[in-house]
Structure formats: structure tokens, C-alpha cells
Amino acid sequence: MRGVVMHTAGDVRVEEREDPRIVEPTDAIIRLTATCVCGSDLWPYRGVEPVDHQVMGHEYVGVVEEIGAEVKNVKVGDFVVGSFVISDNTCEICRSGYQSKCVHGSFVAQTIGTQSERARIPYADGTLVPTPGQPHTELIPSLLAASDVLGTGWFGAVAAEAGPGKTVAVVGDGAVGLMGVLAAKQLGAERIIAMSRHPERQELARFYGATDIVTERGDEGVAKIKELTDGLGAHSVIEAVGTQESTMQAIGATRPGGHMGFVGVNYDVAIPGIDLFFAGIHVHGGPAPVRRFLPELIQLIWDRKIDPGKVFDLTLPLEDAEEGYKAMDERRAIKVLLTV
């Protein structure tokens, strides 16, 4: 089969990979319909993470081709959406709603690599969720978004306790940040402040429910949030970038007693303990337990109540994955969908 392999930083190739096969009785083989490039894929692309002939991709939707003897919840022919983290969905941690930390968990990235034509999904019953039927073509991008960025943005909003009567600030205007705006709106937030400097992303943020746009960053961004909130800060802040500046901006923008949900993958972020101590805020986040939210998100998409697929602003065939990486790295695209 064809699949994306990153040889070294900046060197992305589509080449022949070994066809997947059933290894464990809990496995399923899916033929992908669509996959995509994630912002986190840019970490190895830019040399922040080490990379050496690594299979790429962790977001995926497709049709089940084969199942192991113990798979009960999905069947051959089902169209499925899978989480970016493998989980059995039965362990004590999964049952508490944190499938991304399943005792049998593993990341699809680097191990399975779903920027490919087919993929073996371990613990298929716990990882894959079938759609109510075969989806219309126009729903594919939105269902693909549910595999990671929608679920991650949703977790960011839940962790920040976005809800009725709340003012929510979203730090980051990438795909996850935009999905955080969507989630905050769906969860009933009264006011949603999107922090963005890019007109096309501002427009999409407003489409998803942003009521205010703040272009300032750092201390100036914090000051603007406080100006908009009677000097208090936002009740809920979603940190969707993962840099030192964005993290400190998110902490500073959260009002005392408020909640900050952090879902941006962070490297080399060092929070001064004294700043966190005197902020007096609740902080929660990490790898999103997307599997927790998948059934609800799939139904919202199926009923056309949300349209997260608009976050894909460039569609390319799998063979052109290299161009997709370049477009996202150069910020010419918010998120790239790869057709298979």
C-alpha cells in the first residue's frame, strides 16, 4: 500500500509500505477514505521532535475491511471514525472518561501511521465508532475532524468548563483553536473571544461562534481580555497552541477562580511556580480523550448541527502529502485533508 513516511525533518515521502494484517483477535483492518495533516505533525517536520523514517498520520475515517475473532462492536462494511489514541474503552481509566490514558493505550502516530491507504487498528471495539450509516461525501471532512481536532477542541472547552453564562477566551487560531470556539458555542457559552491575527481565520472563528476578536498577543493580549471583561479575565480559557507565550497568555487571561483547559502540545514550556500560585485558577488538559466524545460528536455531525469540516481549507490527494506539509508549515493552510 501507499503511505507517508518522514525520513528526516522536512523530508516527507509517499512510498510503498507493508500491507496491514490482523495480528491480535481484537484488531480491525480499515481502508481509509480520508486522512489529514495535523499541526502536531509539524513538530518532527520542523525538527523539534526526532524523526527517522517514521510512518505518519493519526487522524482517519474509513471502511472496515476485516476484523479479528473477538471484535464485536464493528463489522466488515461499517464506516468508522477512530480516535488518535488506541484504547480498550473498558479499563478503569477509560471508564472514568480518560481513554487517551488507557492502560493499554498507544498513539496512532508513529506506530500505525494513518496517512496511508489502509491501517490496522488494535482494540477496535474500544477505538472505532461506526457512523449511523454510510455517510454522504460532504460529511467526510467533518467526520474526519472528529478523529482529533474537533474532539481535542471539545475537550479543551470541557476542561475549561465553558458553558452558559461564561465568557470563553481561545488562545490559538489553528484547527484546534477554531474547534474550541465551535465547542464553546455548542456548550452554551455567552461570549467567545477568539485571539487571532489572520483575517481568514477570524472569519471562520466568527462562523463557529466567536463574538469578539483580539489581535494582541502576550501581555497586550491579556490586557485586552481583561479590558473586555471588566478587568477580571475570562471565566474559561482554552490554550490551543502549546508555546511559552501562549501558555502564559492563557494563564494571565483566566480570571481568579476560572478554568484553563490546555490542549496545545507543549514543548519547552516552563511555568514559573509563583505565577501559577498567585493566578488562583483551575488548570486541566493534556492529550484529549477523543473517544469519550466521539458518539456525541458523530451524531451532531450526522444531524448537520455542526460543520467542523470547514476547518479543512486545502484538499490534496495522498500522493501530494509533501505539499500539504509545506502548506501548513508556511501557514498557507489551516488544515490539509488528504484523499485516499
mmCIF file of N, CA and C in Angstrom, residues 15 147 210:
data_model
loop_
_atom_site.group_PDB
_atom_site.id
_atom_site.type_symbol
_atom_site.label_atom_id
_atom_site.label_comp_id
_atom_site.label_asym_id
_atom_site.label_seq_id
_atom_site.Cartn_x
_atom_site.Cartn_y
_atom_site.Cartn_z
ATOM 1 N N GLU A 15 5.457 6.491 -0.147
ATOM 2 C CA GLU A 15 6.141 5.321 -0.680
ATOM 3 C C GLU A 15 5.401 4.047 -0.320
ATOM 4 N N SER A 147 -11.985 12.906 14.505
ATOM 5 C CA SER A 147 -10.951 11.958 14.893
ATOM 6 C C SER A 147 -9.911 12.568 15.818
ATOM 7 N N ALA A 210 -17.554 32.858 17.490
ATOM 8 C CA ALA A 210 -16.824 33.913 18.198
ATOM 9 C C ALA A 210 -17.620 35.214 18.161
#
